[in-house]
Coordinates of C-alpha atoms and ligand atoms in Angstrom, one line a residue:
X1 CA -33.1 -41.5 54.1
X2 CA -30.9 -41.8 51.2
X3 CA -27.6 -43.0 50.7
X4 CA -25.5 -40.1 51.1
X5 CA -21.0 -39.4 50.3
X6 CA -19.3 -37.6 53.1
X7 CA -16.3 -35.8 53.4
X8 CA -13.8 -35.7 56.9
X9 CA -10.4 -34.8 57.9
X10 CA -10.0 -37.9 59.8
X11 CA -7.0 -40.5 60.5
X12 CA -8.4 -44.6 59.5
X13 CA -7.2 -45.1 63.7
X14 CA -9.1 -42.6 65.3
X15 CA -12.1 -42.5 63.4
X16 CA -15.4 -44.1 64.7
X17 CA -16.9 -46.4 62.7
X18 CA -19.1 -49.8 62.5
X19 CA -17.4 -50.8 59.1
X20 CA -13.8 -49.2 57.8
X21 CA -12.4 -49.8 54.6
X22 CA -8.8 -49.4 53.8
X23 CA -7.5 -49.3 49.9
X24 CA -4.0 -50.2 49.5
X25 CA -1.8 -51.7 47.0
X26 CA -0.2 -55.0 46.0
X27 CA 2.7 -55.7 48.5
X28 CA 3.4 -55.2 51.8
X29 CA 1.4 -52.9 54.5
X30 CA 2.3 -49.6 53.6
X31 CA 3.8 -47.3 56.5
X32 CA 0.7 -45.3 56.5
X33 CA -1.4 -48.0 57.9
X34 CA 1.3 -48.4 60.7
X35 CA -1.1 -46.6 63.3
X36 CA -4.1 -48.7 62.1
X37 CA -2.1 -52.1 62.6
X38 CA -1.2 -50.7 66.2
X39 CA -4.8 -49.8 67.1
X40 CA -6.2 -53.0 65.7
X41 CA -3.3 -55.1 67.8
X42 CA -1.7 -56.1 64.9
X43 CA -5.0 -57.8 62.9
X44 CA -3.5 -55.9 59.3
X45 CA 0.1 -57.4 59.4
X46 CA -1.3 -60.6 60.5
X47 CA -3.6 -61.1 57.4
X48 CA -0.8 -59.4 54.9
X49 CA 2.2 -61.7 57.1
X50 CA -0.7 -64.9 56.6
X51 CA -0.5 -64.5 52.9
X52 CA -4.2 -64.3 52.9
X53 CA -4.3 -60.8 51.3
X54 CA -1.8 -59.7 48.8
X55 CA -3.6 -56.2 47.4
X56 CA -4.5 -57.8 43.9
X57 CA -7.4 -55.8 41.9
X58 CA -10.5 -56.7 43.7
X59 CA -9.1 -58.3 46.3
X60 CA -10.9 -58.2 49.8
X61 CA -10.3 -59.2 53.6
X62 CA -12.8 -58.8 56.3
X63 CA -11.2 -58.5 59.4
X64 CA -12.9 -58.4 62.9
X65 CA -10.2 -56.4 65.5
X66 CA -10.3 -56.6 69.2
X67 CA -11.2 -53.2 69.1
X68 CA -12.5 -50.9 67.4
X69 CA -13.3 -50.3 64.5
X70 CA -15.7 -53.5 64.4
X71 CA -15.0 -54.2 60.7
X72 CA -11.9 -53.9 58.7
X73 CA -12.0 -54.2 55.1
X74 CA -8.8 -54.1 53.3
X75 CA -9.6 -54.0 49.4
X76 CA -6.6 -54.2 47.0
X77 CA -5.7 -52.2 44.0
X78 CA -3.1 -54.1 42.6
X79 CA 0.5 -52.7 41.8
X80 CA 0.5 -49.0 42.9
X81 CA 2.4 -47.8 39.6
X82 CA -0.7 -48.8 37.4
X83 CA -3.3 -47.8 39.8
X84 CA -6.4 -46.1 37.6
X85 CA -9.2 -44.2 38.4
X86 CA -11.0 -46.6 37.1
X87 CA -9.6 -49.2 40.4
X88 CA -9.8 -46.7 42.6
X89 CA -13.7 -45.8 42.0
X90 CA -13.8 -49.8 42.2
X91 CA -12.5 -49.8 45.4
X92 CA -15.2 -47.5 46.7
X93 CA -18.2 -49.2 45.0
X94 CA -16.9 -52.4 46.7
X95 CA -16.6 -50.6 50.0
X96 CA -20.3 -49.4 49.9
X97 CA -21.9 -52.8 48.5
X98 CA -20.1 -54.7 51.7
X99 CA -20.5 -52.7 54.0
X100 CA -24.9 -52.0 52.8
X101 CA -24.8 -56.4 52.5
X102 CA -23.4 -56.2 56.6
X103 CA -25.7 -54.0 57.6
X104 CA -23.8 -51.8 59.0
X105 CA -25.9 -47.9 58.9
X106 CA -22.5 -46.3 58.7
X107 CA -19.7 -46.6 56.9
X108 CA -15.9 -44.8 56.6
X109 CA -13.3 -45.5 53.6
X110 CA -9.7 -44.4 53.7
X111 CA -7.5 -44.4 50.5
X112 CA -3.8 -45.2 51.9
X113 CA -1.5 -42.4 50.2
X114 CA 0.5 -45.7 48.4
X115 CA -3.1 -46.7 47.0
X116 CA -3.3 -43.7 44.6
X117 CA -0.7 -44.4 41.9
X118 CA -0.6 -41.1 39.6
X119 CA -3.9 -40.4 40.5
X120 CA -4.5 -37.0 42.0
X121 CA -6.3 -36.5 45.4
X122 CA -9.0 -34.5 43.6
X123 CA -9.7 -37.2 40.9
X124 CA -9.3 -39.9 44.2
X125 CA -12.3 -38.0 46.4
X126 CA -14.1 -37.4 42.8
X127 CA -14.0 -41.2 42.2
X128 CA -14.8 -42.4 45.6
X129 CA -17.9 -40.6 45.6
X130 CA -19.1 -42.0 42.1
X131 CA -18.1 -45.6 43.4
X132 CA -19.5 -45.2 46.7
X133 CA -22.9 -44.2 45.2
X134 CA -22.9 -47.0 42.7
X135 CA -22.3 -49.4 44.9
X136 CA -24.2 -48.3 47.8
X137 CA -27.5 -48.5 45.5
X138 CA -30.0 -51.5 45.9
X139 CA -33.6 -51.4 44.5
X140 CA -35.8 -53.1 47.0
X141 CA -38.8 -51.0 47.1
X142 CA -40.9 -53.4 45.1
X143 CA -40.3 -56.4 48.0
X144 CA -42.0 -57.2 50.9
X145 CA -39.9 -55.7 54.0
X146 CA -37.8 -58.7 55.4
X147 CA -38.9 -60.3 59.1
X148 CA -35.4 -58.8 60.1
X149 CA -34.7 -55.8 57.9
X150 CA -30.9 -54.8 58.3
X151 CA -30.4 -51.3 59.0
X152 CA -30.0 -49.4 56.0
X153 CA -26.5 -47.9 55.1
X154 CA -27.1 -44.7 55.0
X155 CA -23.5 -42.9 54.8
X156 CA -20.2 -43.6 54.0
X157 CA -17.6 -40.8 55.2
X158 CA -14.6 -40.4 53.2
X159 CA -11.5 -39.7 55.4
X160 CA -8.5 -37.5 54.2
X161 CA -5.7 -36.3 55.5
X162 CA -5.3 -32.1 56.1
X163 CA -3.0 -31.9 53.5
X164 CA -5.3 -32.9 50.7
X165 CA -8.3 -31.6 52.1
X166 CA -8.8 -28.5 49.5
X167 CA -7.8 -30.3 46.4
X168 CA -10.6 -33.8 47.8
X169 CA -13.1 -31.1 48.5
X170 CA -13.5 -30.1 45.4
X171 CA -13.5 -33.7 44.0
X172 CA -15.9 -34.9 46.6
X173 CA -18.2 -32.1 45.0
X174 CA -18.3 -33.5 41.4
X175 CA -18.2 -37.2 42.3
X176 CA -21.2 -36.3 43.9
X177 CA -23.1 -34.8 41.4
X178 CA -22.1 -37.0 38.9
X179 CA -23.1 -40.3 41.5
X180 CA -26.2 -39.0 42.0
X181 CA -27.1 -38.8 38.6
X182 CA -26.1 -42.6 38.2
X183 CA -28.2 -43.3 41.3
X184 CA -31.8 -41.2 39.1
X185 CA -30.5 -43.0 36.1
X186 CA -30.5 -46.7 37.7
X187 CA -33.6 -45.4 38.9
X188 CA -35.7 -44.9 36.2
X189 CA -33.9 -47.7 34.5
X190 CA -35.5 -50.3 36.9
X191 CA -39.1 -49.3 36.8
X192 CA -40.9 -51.7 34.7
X193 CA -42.9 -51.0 31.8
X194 CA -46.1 -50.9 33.1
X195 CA -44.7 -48.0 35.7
X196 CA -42.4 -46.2 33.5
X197 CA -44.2 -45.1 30.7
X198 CA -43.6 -42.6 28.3
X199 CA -45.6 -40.1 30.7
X200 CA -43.9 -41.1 33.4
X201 CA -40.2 -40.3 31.7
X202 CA -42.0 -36.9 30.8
X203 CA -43.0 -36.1 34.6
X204 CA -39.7 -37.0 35.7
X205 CA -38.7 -34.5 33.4
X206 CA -40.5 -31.7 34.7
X207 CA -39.6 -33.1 38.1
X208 CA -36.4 -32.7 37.7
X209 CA -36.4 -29.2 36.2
X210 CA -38.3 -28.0 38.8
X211 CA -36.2 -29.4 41.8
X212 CA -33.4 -27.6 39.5
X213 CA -34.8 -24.5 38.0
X214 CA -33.8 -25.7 34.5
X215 CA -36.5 -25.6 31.4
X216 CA -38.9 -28.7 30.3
X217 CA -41.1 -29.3 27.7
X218 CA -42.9 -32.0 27.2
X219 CA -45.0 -32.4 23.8
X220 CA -48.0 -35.3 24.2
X221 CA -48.8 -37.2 21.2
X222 CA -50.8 -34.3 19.3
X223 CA -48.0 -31.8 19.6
X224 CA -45.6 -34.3 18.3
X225 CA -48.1 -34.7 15.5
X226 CA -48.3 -31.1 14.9
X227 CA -44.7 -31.0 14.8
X228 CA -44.6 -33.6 12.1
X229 CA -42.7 -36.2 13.8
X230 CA -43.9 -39.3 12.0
X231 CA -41.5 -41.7 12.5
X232 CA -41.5 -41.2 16.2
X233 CA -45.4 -41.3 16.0
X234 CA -45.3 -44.3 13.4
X235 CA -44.0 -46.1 16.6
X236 CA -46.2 -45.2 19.6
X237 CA -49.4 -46.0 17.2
X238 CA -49.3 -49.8 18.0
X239 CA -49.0 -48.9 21.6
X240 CA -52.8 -47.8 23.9
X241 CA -49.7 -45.6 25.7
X242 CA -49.5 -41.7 24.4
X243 CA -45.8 -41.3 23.5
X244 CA -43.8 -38.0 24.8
X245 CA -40.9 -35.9 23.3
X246 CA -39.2 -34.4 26.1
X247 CA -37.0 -31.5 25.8
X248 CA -34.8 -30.6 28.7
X249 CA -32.7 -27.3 28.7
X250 CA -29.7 -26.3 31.1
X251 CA -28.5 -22.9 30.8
X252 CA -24.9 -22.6 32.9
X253 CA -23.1 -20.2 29.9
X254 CA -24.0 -17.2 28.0
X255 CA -26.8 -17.5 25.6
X256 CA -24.3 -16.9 22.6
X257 CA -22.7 -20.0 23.9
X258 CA -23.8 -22.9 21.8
X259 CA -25.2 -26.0 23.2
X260 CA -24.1 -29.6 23.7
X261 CA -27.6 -31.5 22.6
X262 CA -27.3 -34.9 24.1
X263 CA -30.5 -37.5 22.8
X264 CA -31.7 -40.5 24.6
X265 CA -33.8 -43.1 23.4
X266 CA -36.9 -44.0 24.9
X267 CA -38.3 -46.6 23.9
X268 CA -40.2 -48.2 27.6
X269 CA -41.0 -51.5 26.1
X270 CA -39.8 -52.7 23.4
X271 CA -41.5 -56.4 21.9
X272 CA -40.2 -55.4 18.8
X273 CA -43.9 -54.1 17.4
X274 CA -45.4 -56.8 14.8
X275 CA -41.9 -57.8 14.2
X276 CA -42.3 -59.5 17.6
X277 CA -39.2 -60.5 19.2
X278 CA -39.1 -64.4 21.2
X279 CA -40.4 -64.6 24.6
X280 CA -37.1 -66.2 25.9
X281 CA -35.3 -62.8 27.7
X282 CA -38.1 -60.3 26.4
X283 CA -38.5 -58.6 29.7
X284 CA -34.8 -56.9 30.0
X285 CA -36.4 -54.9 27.3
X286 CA -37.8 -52.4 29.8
X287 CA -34.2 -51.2 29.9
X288 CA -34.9 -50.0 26.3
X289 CA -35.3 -46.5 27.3
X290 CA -31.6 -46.5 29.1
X291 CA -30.8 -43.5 26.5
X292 CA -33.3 -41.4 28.3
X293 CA -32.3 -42.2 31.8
X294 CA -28.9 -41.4 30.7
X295 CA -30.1 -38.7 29.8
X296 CA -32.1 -37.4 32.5
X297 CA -29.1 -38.1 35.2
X298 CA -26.7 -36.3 33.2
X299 CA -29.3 -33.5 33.9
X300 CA -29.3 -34.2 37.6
X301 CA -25.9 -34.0 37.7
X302 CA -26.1 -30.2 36.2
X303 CA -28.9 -29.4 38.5
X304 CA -26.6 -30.0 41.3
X305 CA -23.5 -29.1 39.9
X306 CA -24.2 -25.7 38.1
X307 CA -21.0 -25.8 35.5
X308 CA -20.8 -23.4 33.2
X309 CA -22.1 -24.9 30.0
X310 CA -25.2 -25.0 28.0
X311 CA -27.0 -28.4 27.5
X312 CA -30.0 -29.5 26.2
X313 CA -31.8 -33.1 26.0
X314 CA -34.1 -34.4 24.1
X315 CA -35.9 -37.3 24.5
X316 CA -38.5 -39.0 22.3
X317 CA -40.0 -41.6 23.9
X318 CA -42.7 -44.3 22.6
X319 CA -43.6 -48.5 23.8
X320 CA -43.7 -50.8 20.9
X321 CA -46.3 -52.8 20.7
X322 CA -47.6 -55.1 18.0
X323 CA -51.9 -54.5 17.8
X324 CA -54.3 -53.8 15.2
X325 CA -53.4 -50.2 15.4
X326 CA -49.8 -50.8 15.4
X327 CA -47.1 -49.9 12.5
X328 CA -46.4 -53.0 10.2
X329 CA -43.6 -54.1 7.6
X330 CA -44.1 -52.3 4.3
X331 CA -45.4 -49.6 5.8
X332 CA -43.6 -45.9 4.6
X333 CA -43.5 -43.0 7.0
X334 CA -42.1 -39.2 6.4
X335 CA -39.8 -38.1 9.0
X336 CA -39.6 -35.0 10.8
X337 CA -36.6 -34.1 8.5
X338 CA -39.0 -34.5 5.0
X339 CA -37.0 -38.0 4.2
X340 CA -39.2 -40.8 3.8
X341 CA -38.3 -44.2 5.2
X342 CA -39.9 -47.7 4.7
X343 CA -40.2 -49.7 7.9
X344 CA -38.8 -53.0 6.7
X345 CA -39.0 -53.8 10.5
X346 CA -40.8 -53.2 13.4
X347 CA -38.3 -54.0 15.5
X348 CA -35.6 -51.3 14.6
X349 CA -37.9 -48.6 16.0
X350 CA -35.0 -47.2 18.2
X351 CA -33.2 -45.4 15.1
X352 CA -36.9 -44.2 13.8
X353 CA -37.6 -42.2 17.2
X354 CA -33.8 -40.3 17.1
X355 CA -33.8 -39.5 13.4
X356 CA -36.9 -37.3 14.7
X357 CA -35.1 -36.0 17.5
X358 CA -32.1 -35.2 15.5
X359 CA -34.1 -33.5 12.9
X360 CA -35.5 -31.2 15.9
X361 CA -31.6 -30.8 17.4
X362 CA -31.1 -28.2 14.7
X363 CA -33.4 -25.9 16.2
X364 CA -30.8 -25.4 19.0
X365 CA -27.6 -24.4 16.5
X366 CA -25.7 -27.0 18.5
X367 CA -22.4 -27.1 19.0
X368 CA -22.3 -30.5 19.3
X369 CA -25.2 -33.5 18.9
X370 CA -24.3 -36.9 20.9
X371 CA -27.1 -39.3 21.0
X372 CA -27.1 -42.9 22.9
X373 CA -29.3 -45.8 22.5
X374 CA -29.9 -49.2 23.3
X375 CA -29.7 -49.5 19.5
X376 CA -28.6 -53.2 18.2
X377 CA -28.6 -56.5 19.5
X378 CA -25.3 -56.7 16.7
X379 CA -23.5 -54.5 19.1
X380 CA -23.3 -56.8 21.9
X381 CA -22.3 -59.5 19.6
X382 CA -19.3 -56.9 18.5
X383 CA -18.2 -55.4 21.7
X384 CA -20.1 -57.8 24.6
X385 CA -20.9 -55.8 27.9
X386 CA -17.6 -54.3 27.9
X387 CA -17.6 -51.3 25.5
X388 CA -20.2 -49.2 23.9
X389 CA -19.9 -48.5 20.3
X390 CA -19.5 -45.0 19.3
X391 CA -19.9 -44.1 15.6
X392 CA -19.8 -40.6 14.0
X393 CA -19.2 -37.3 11.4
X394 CA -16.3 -35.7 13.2
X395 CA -13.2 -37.8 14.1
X396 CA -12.4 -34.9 16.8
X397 CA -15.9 -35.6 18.5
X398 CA -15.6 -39.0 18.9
X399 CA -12.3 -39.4 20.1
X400 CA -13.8 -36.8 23.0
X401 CA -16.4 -38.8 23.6
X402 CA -13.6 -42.1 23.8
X403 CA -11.8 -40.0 26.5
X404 CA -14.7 -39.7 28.2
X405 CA -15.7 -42.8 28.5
X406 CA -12.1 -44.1 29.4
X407 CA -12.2 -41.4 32.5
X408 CA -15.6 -42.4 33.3
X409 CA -14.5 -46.5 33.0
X410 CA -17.7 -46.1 30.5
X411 CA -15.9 -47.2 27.4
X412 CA -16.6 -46.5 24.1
X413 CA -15.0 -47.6 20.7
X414 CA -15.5 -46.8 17.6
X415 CA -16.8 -48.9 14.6
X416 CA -16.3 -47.6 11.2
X417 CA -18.9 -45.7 9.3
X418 CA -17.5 -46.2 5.8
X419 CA -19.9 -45.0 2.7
X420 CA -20.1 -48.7 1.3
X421 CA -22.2 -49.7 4.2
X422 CA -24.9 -47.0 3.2
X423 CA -26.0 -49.1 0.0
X424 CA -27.2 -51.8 2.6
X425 CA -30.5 -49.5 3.7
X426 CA -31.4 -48.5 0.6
X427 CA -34.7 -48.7 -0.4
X428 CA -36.6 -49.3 -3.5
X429 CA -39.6 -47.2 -2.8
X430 CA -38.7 -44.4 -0.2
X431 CA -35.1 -42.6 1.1
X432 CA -34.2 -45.6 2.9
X433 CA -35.3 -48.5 4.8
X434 CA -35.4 -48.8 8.6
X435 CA -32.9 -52.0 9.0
X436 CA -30.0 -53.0 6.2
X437 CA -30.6 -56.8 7.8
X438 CA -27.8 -58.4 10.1
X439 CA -24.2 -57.9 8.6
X440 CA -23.1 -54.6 10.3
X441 CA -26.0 -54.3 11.8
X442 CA -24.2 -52.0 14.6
X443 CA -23.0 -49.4 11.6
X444 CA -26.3 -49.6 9.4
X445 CA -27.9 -48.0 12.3
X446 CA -25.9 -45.2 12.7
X447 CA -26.0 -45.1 9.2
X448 CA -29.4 -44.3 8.8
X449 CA -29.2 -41.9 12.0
X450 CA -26.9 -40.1 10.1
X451 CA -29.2 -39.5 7.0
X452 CA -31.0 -37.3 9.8
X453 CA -27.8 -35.0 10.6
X454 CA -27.5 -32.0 9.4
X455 CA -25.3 -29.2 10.4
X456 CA -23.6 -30.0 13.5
X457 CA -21.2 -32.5 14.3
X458 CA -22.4 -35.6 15.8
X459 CA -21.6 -38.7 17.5
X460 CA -23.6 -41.7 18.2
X461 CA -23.5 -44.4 21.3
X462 CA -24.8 -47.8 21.1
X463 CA -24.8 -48.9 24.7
X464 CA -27.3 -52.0 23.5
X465 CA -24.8 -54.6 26.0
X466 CA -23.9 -52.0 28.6
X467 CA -27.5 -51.4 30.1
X468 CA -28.2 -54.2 32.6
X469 CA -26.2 -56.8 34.0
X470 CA -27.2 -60.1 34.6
X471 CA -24.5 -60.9 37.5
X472 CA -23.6 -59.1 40.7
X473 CA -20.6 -57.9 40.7
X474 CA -18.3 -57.1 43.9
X475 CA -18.9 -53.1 43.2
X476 CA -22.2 -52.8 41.8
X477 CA -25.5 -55.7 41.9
X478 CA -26.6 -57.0 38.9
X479 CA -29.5 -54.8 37.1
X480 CA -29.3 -51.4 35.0
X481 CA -26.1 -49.9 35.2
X482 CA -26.6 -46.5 34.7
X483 CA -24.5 -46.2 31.5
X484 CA -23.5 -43.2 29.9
X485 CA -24.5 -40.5 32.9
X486 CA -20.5 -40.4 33.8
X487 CA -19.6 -40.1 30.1
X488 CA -21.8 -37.5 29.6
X489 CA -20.4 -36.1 32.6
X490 CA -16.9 -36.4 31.8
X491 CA -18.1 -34.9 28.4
X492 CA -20.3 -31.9 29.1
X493 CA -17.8 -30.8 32.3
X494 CA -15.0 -31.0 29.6
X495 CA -16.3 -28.3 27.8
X496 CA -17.2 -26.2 30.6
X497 CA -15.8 -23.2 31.3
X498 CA -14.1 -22.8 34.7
Ligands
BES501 N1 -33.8 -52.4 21.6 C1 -33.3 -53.3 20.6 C2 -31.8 -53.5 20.7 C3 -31.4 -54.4 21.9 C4 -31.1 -55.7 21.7 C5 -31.1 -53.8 23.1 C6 -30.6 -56.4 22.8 C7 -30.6 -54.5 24.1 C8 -30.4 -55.8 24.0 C9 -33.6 -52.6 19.2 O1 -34.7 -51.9 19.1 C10 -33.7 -53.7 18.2 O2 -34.7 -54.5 18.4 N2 -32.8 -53.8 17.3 C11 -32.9 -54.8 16.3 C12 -32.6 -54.2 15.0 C13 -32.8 -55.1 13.8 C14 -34.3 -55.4 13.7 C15 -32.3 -54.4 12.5 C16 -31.8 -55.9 16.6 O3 -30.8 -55.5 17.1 O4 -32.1 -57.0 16.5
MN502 MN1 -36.4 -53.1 18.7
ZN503 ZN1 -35.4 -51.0 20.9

């Protein structure tokens, strides 16, 4: 069974659990957890009274009571005035990772009322479940079952008190959504190249959109051809894999209603065509269609949710393989849009595949077009694994897409897309060349996305960096991360009607 958030009017004392987790604050034990302490026969003010847990960000302590519940975890949020969301949801994602590591098949976590800072009870149960469900997840189906498998967690139960149960209800609901559209994201993210294949992204689609009732359409390599799409096609031709351009429609507003068109890239392997890239890490490059996964769980979070909103998502999705067939340096190809672009290299196919997809956005009259990639290796030198870069037409759009991301601890900042940095992908032969070389190689990108925009605002995310990680962390294990399904989230829900 899958990993599942629950919701409970409960007290931490009375409730019966294997594994409880408490969040609290730097400092003393707050008066809330007064019952607790009592029930466990003291084991809370022992720890705190030991100095062995002071409540710092992060900070855990297992503790085993006489009696019930078997396991304590206290996890600190640091100093209660500048508790965040951002701790909070941390809290919960390190509540679900300890308690799946113990085994324990059940699990209960209880935010003390001096844990929450500013933040409101809604945003609290909202968070937890987002948390919960990230750090609850574990991919483990391609393993040999262990001589002792552990049991599997398979709930955690969020206690509140009566008096906050409406506005935590509601939360819960969202968190949900949105967590489980992290969890498909992760997902899909994982599968390796040989599994998820441009086909396989476009079944997911229609998978999804059937669980949902929302609309599909997937176009196979001819209809992508008939459609003129020749950059995206220039791509796939290396490749013995037929590429896909998914398009994903969720209707939650009136028709009249313009939509938000969000783009993913899908690029499910990516050796960098005959511009080969070196062996030496080559394989993370199965997270090269992280775009499209975003993508596809922001959709699984509308299935589920239902806001009022129109969205649509398109996905072009191609492997990039070096062959006889394949695409080479040199080469000039006409884009979907009628500009011609000469592939200077084979290994920025990313931009290639969205200018295509752009081009086709205008079909929908959007209201607005935000598109993220796993664009440049320049952006991880810029921002590291802590920020995505966002880059766009409309100040406005990007600063909403930068709030976001700072409610959905997803951030984004933005590089500048200043008009000198255009001359770097000019061509001498077609509209423009596919890579303006290393300086700015973060901004040349999105400068030649741009060339493809046309009539809508738009905003572009480079989450090249925020993808995978390569080191457990105490809320989430190391892999795909499932970047940019809360953003969206936070995005598309902010401009929902209520
Ligand atoms: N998928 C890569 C970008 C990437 C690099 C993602 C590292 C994750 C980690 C993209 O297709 C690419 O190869 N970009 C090139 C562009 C260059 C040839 C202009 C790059 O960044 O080196
Ligand atoms: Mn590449
Ligand atoms: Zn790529």
């Amino acid at each position: 069974m899958a990993f599942e958030t629950a919701l409970t009017v409960a007290s931490p004392e009375s409730f019966d659990t294997p594994f409880l987790a408490v969040v609290l604050p730097q400092g003393d034990l707050p008066q809330s957890l007064a019952a607790l302490d009592r029930a466990t026969g003291g084991a809370l003010s022992r720890v705190i009274a030991a100095g062995d847990f002071k409540g710092k960000k992060d900070e855990v302590a297992l503790l085993y009571p006489e009696r019930q519940p078997a396991r304590v975890l206290l996890i600190g949020v640091g100093k209660a005035e500048d508790v965040t969301r951002t701790q909070l949801r941390r809290a919960a994602g390190i509540a679900a990772k300890r308690a799946r590591t113990l085994g324990a098949p059940t699990a209960a976590l209880w935010y003390t009322s001096e844990s929450r800072g500013k933040v409101s009870w809604r945003e609290v149960a909202q968070v937890a479940a987002e948390g919960a469900l990230q750090g609850a997840w574990y991919f483990g189906e391609m393993k040999r079952p262990p001589e002792e498998p552990k049991p599997p967690l398979e709930r955690l139960t969020i206690l509140m008190g009566s008096d906050a149960e409406a506005e935590m209800t509601a939360g819960h609901r969202v968190g949900s959504a949105i967590g489980a559209g992290h969890v498909a994201a992760r997902g899909l993210q994982v599968l390796p190249g040989n599994l998820c294949t441009p086909e396989y992204l476009g079944k997911a689609a229609i998978e999804l959109a059937a669980r949902f009732a929302l609309t599909a359409t997937v176009l196979d390599g001819k209809q992508i051809l008939a459609e003129g799409m020749h950059a995206l096609l220039a791509v796939a031709q290396g490749s013995a894999l037929d590429p896909r351009f998914i398009v994903l429609e969720y209707s939650g507003a009136p028709k009249s209603s313009r939509p938000v068109v969000l783009i993913g890239k899908g690029v499910t392997f990516d050796t960098g065509g005959i511009s080969i890239k070196p062996a030496q890490g080559m394989e993370d490059m199965k997270f090269d269609m992280s775009g499209a996964a975003a993508v596809l769980g922001t959709f699984e979070m509308l299935g589920r949710l239902k806001p009022k909103v129109n969205v649509v998502g398109l996905i072009p999705s191609a492997e990039n393989m070096p062959s006889g067939t394949a695409y080479k340096p040199g080469d000039v190809v006409k884009s979907h849009f009628g500009k011609t672009i000469e592939v200077v290299n084979t290994d920025a196919e990313g931009r290639l595949l969205l200018a295509d997809a752009l081009s086709y956005a205008r079909r929908f009259d959007p209201a607005c077009v935000l598109d993220i990639a796993t664009l440049t290796g320049a952006i991880l030198i810029s921002l590291g694994n802590i920020a995505a870069g966002v880059m766009g037409t409309d100040s406005a759009l990007v600063q909403e897409v930068i709030a976001a991301g700072a409610r959905a601890a997803e951030r984004a900042w933005e590089l500048p897309l200043w008009d000198e940095y255009r001359d770097l992908i000019k061509s001498d032969i077609a509209d423009m060349k596919n890579s303006g070389g290393r300086n700015a190689g973060s901004i040349t990108a999105a400068w030649f996305l741009r060339e493809f925009v046309e009539g809508f605002p738009w905003a572009h995310l480079d989450i090249a960096g925020m993808d995978n990680i390569d080191r457990d962390d105490p809320a989430m294990v190391k892999g795909p991360t499932g970047v940019g399904v809360r953003l969206f989230s936070e995005f598309v829900l902010g401009r929902a009607v209520a």
